[in-house]
Coordinates of C-alpha atoms in Angstrom, one line a residue:
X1129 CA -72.1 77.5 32.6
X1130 CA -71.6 75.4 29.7
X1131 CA -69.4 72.2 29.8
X1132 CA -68.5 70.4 26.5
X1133 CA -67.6 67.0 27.1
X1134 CA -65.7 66.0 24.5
X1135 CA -64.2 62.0 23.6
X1136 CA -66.1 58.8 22.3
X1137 CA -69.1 57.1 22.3
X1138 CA -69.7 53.5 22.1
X1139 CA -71.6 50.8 22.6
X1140 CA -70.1 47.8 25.5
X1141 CA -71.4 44.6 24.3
X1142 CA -70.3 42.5 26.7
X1143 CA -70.8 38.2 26.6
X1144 CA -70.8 35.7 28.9
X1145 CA -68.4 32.4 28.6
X1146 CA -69.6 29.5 31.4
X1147 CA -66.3 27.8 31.0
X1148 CA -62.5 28.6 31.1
X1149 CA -60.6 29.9 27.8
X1150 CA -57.7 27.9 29.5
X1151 CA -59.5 24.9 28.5
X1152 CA -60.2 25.3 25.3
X1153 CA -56.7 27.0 24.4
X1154 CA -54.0 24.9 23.4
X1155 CA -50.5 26.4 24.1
X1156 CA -49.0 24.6 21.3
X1157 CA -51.5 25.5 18.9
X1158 CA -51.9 29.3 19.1
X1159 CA -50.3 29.5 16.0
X1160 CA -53.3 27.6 14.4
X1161 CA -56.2 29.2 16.6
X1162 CA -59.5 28.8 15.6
X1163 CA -61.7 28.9 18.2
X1164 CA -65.3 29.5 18.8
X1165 CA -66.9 30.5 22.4
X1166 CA -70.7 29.3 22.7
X1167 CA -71.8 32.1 24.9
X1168 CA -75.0 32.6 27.8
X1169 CA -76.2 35.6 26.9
X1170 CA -74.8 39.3 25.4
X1171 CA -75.6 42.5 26.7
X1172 CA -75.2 45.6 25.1
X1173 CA -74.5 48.7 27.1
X1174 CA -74.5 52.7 26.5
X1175 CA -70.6 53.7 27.2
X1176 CA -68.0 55.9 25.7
X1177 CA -65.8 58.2 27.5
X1178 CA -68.1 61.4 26.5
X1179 CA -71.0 59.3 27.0
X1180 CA -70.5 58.1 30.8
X1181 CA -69.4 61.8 31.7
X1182 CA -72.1 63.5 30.3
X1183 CA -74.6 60.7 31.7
X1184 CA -73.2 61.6 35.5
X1185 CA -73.4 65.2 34.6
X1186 CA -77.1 65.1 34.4
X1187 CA -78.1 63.4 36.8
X1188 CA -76.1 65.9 38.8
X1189 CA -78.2 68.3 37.1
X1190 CA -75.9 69.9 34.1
X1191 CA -77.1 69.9 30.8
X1192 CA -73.6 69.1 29.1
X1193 CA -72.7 69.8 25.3
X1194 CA -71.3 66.2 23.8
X1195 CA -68.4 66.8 21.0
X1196 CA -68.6 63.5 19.3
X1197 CA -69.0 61.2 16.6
X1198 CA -71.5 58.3 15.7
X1199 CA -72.4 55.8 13.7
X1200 CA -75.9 54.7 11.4
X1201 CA -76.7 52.4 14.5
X1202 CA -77.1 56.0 16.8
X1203 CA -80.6 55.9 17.2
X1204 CA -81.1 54.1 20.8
X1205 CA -78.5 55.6 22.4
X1206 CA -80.0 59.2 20.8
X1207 CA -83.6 57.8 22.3
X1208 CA -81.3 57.4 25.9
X1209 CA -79.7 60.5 25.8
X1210 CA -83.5 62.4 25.5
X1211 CA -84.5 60.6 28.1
X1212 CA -82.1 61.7 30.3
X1213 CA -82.4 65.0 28.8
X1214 CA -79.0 65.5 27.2
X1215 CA -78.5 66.9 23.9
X1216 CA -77.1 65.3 21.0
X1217 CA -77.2 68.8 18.7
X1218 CA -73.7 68.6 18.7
X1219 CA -73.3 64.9 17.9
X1220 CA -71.8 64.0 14.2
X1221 CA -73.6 61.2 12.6
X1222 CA -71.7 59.6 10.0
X1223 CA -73.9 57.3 8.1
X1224 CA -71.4 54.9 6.1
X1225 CA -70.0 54.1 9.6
X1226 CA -71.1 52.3 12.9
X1227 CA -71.1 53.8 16.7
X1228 CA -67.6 52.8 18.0
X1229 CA -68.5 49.3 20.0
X1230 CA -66.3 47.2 22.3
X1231 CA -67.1 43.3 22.0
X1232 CA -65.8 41.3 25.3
X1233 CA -65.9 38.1 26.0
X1234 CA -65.4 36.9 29.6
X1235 CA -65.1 33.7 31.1
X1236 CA -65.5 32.5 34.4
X1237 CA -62.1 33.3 35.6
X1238 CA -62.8 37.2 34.7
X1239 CA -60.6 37.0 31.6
X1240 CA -61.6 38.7 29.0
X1241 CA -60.3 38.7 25.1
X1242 CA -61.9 41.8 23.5
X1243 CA -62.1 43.7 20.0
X1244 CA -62.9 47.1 19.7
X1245 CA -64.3 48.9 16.5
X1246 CA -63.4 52.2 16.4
X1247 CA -65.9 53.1 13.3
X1248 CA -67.4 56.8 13.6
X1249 CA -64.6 57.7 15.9
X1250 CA -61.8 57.3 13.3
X1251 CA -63.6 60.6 12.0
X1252 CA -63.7 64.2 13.6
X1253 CA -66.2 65.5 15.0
X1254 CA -67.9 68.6 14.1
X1255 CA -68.7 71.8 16.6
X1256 CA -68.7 75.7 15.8
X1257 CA -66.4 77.0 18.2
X1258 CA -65.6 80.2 16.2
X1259 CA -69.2 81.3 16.7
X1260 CA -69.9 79.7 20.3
X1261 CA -70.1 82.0 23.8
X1262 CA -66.8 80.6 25.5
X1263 CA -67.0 83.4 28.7
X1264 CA -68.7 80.7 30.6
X1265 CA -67.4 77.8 29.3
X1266 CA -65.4 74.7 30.9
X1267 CA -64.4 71.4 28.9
X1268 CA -63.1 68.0 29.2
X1269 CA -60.9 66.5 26.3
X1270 CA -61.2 62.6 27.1
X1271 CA -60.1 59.5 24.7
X1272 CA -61.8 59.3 21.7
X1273 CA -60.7 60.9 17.9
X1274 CA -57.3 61.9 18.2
X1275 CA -57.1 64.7 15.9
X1276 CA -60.2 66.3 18.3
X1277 CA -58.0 65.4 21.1
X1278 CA -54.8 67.7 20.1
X1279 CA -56.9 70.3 18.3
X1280 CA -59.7 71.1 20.8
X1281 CA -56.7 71.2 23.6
X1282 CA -55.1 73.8 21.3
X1283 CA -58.8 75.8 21.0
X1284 CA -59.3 75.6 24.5
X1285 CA -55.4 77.7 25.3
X1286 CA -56.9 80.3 22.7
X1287 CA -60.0 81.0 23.8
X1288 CA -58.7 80.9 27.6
X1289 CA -61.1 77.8 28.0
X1290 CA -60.1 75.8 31.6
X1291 CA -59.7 72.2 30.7
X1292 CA -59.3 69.0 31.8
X1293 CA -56.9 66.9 29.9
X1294 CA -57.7 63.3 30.5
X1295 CA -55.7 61.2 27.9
X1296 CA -56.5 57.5 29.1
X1297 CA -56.2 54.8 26.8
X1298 CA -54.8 57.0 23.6
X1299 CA -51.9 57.3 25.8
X1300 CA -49.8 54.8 23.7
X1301 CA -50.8 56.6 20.7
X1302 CA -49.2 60.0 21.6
X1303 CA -45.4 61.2 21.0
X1304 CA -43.8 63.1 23.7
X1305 CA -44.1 66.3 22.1
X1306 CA -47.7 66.1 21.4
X1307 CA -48.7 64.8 24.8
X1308 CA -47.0 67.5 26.7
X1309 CA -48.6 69.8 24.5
X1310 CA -51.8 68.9 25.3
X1311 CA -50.8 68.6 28.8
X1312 CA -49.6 72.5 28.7
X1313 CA -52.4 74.9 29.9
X1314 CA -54.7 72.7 30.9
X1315 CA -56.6 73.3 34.1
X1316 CA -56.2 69.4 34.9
X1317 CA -54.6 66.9 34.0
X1318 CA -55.8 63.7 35.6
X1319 CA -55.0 59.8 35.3
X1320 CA -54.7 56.3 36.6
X1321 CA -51.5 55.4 38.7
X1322 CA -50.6 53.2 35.4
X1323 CA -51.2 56.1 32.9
X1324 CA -48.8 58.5 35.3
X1325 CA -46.3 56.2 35.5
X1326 CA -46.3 55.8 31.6
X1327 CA -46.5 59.7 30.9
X1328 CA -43.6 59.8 32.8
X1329 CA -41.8 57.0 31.1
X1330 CA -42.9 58.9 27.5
X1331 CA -42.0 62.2 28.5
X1332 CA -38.9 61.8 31.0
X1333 CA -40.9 64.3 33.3
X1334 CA -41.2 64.3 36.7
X1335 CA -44.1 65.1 38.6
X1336 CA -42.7 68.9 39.7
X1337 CA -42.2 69.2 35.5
X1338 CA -46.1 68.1 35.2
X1339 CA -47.0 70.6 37.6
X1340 CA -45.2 73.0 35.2
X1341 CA -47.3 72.3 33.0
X1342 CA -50.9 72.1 34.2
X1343 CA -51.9 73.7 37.8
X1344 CA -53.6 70.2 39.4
X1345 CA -52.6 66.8 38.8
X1346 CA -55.5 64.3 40.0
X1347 CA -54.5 60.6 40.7
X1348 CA -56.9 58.1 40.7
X1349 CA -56.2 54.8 42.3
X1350 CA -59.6 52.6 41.9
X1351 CA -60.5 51.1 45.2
X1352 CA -57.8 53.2 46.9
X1353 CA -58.9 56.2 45.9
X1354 CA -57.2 59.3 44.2
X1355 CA -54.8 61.5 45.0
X1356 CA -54.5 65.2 44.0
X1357 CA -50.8 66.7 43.7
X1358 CA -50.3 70.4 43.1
X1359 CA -48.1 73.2 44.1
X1360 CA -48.6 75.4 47.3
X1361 CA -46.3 77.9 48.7
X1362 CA -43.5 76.7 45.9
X1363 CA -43.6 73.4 47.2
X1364 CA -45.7 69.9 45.8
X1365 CA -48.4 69.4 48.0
X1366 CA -49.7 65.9 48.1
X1367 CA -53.7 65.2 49.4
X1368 CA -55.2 61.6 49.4
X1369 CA -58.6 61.1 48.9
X1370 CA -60.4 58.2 50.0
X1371 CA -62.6 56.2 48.3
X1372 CA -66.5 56.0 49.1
X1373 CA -67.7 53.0 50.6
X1374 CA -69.7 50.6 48.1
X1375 CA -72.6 47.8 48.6
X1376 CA -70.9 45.6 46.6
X1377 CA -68.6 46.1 43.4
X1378 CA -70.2 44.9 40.4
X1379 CA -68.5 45.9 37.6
X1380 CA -65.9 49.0 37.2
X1381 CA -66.7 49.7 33.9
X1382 CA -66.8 53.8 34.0
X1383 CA -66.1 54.7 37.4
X1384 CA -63.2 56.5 36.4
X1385 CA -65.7 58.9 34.0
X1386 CA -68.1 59.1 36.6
X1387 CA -64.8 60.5 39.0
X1388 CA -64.2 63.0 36.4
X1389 CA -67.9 64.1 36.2
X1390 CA -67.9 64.8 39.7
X1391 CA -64.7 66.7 39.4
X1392 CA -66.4 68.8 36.8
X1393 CA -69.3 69.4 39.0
X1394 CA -67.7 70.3 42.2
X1395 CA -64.7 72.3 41.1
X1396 CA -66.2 74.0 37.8
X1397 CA -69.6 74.4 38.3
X1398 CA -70.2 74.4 41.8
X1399 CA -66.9 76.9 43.3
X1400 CA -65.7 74.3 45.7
X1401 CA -62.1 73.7 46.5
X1402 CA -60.3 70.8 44.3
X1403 CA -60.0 68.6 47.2
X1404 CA -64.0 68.7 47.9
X1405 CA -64.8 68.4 44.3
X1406 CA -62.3 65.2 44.1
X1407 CA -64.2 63.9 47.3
X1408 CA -67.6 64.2 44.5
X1409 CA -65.7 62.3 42.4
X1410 CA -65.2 59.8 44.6
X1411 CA -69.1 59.4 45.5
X1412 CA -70.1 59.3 41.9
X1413 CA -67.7 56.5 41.1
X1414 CA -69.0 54.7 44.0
X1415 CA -72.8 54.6 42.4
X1416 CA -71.2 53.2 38.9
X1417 CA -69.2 49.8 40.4
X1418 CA -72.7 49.2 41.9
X1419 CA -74.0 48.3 38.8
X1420 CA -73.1 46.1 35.6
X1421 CA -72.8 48.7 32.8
X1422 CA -71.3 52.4 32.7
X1423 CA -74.5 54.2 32.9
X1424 CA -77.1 51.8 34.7
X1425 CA -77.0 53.8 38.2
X1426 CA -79.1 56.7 39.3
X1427 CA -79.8 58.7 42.3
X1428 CA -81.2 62.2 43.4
X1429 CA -79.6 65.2 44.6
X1430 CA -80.6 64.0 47.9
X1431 CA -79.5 60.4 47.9
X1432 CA -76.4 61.8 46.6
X1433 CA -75.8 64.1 49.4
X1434 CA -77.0 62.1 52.5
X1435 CA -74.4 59.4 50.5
X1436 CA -71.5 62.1 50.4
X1437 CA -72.6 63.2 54.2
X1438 CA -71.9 59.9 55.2
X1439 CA -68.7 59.4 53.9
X1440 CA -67.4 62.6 54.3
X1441 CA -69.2 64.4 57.1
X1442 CA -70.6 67.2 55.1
X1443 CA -73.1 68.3 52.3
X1444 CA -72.0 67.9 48.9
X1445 CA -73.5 71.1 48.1

């Protein structure tokens, strides 16, 4: 089956302040701020929304198609997408631009002040779906260009293409009519506690009108878990899901797109029931916080499903 992953890519470069901004801040001066942070060290990760998902796709064995854009600076994250055997034949390079990048600076109070470049993602990307197979096709629309965000939704309806519509961080971006557009027909629709509670604010909908709209509404909660909500019998149905157990949390950079790739995997690609699938989710988020960077983990099918077995008292698959 193929699963295009659409949404951003970017590059995290993320620094390293040994002191306190607090100190070197003046309250009374912010209208004069000129600052400069002498940092340890920087270090640049692979992320983006359609990055991370398609990263935790493959090592779950799925060869995703990527629906993105990049910049002239593409070429080492290319060289780690072919080693991890994902294609970027569908990835839009546009030359006068550079790869989206996130620049944060954190201190040792974990405060961060960050700036993020949008550059090759302020331009659509490119992808034949007019001559493409979609009878064996699922997709994700995740944050990235926003005209590929409300036109690919709109593709997907036509072509009778299930969906997941995950709108993150363009949430403030969106007017109520377009986000419940999007929303409308969409296999999923899945968010943070924060971003439901702000859909709701944009769009005066309750969650009985969401689940009017799209058949499964997925939850997640970070440590706490997730919740999926959907309609049985007429009536909302509410299931919690737990979170996995983790080593240690390093860094939650990308958990939630490692969630969703094991959402994908379970419930699209491998026939389980939304409830197992979410419980995949779960176990592929807890690999990410593990590790400093959205796409430094790995495991094997097996690790993966002794892991799941021992959280959940079953196989994976």
């Amino acid at each position: 089956m193929n699963t295009i992953v659409s949404g951003s890519l970017a590059y995290d470069r993320i620094m390293d302040f040994p002191g306190k901004f607090s100190d070197h801040i003046l309250p009374d001066k912010v209208h004069v701020l000129n600052v400069c942070f002498m940092i340890n060290e920087l270090k640049e990760n692979f992320g983006g929304t359609a990055g991370n998902i398609a990263y935790a796709l493959s090592l779950q064995g799925e060869s995703p198609t990527i629906v993105a854009t990049a910049g002239r600076d593409f070429e080492s994250y290319r060289e780690w997408f072919n080693k991890n055997s994902i294609s970027t034949d569908n990835i839009k390079v546009v030359e006068e631009e550079l790869t989206a990048g996130a620049y944060i600076t954190t201190d040792l109070s974990d405060n961060q002040i960050t700036a993020f470049n949008p550059g090759a993602m302020k331009f659509c990307a490119s992808y034949d779906f007019q001559s493409a197979d979609h009878s064996n096709t699922v997709a994700i629309v995740s944050p990235g260009n926003l005209d590929d965000m409300f036109n690919f939704s709109n593709i997907y309806k036509q072509k009778k293409v299930d969906y997941i519509f995950d709108p993150g961080q363009s949430l403030p971006a969106w007017t109520k009519e377009k986000l419940i557009e999007m929303m409308d027909g969409s296999k999923i629709f899945i968010c943070n506690d924060y971003e439901l509670q702000l859909t709701q604010e944009k769009t005066s909908m309750t969650i009985e009108d969401i689940l009017e709209k799209t058949e499964i509404l997925v939850q997640t909660k970070s440590e706490h878990g997730s919740t999926v909500i959907m309609k049985e019998h007429g009536q909302t149905k509410n299931i919690d899901i737990p979170a996995a157990d983790v080593n240690s949390v390093k860094d939650p950079t990308g958990a939630g797109d490692a969630y969703r790739a094991g959402l994908i995997k379970g419930f699209f690609l491998s026939d389980s029931d939304i409830v197992h699938a979410a419980r995949i989710g779960s176990v592929s988020a807890a690999y990410c916080v593990e590790v400093y960077g959205p796409q430094n983990y790995n495991y094997t099918p097996d690790s993966f499903n002794k892991r799941f077995e021992d959280a959940f008292g079953e196989k994976a698959f």
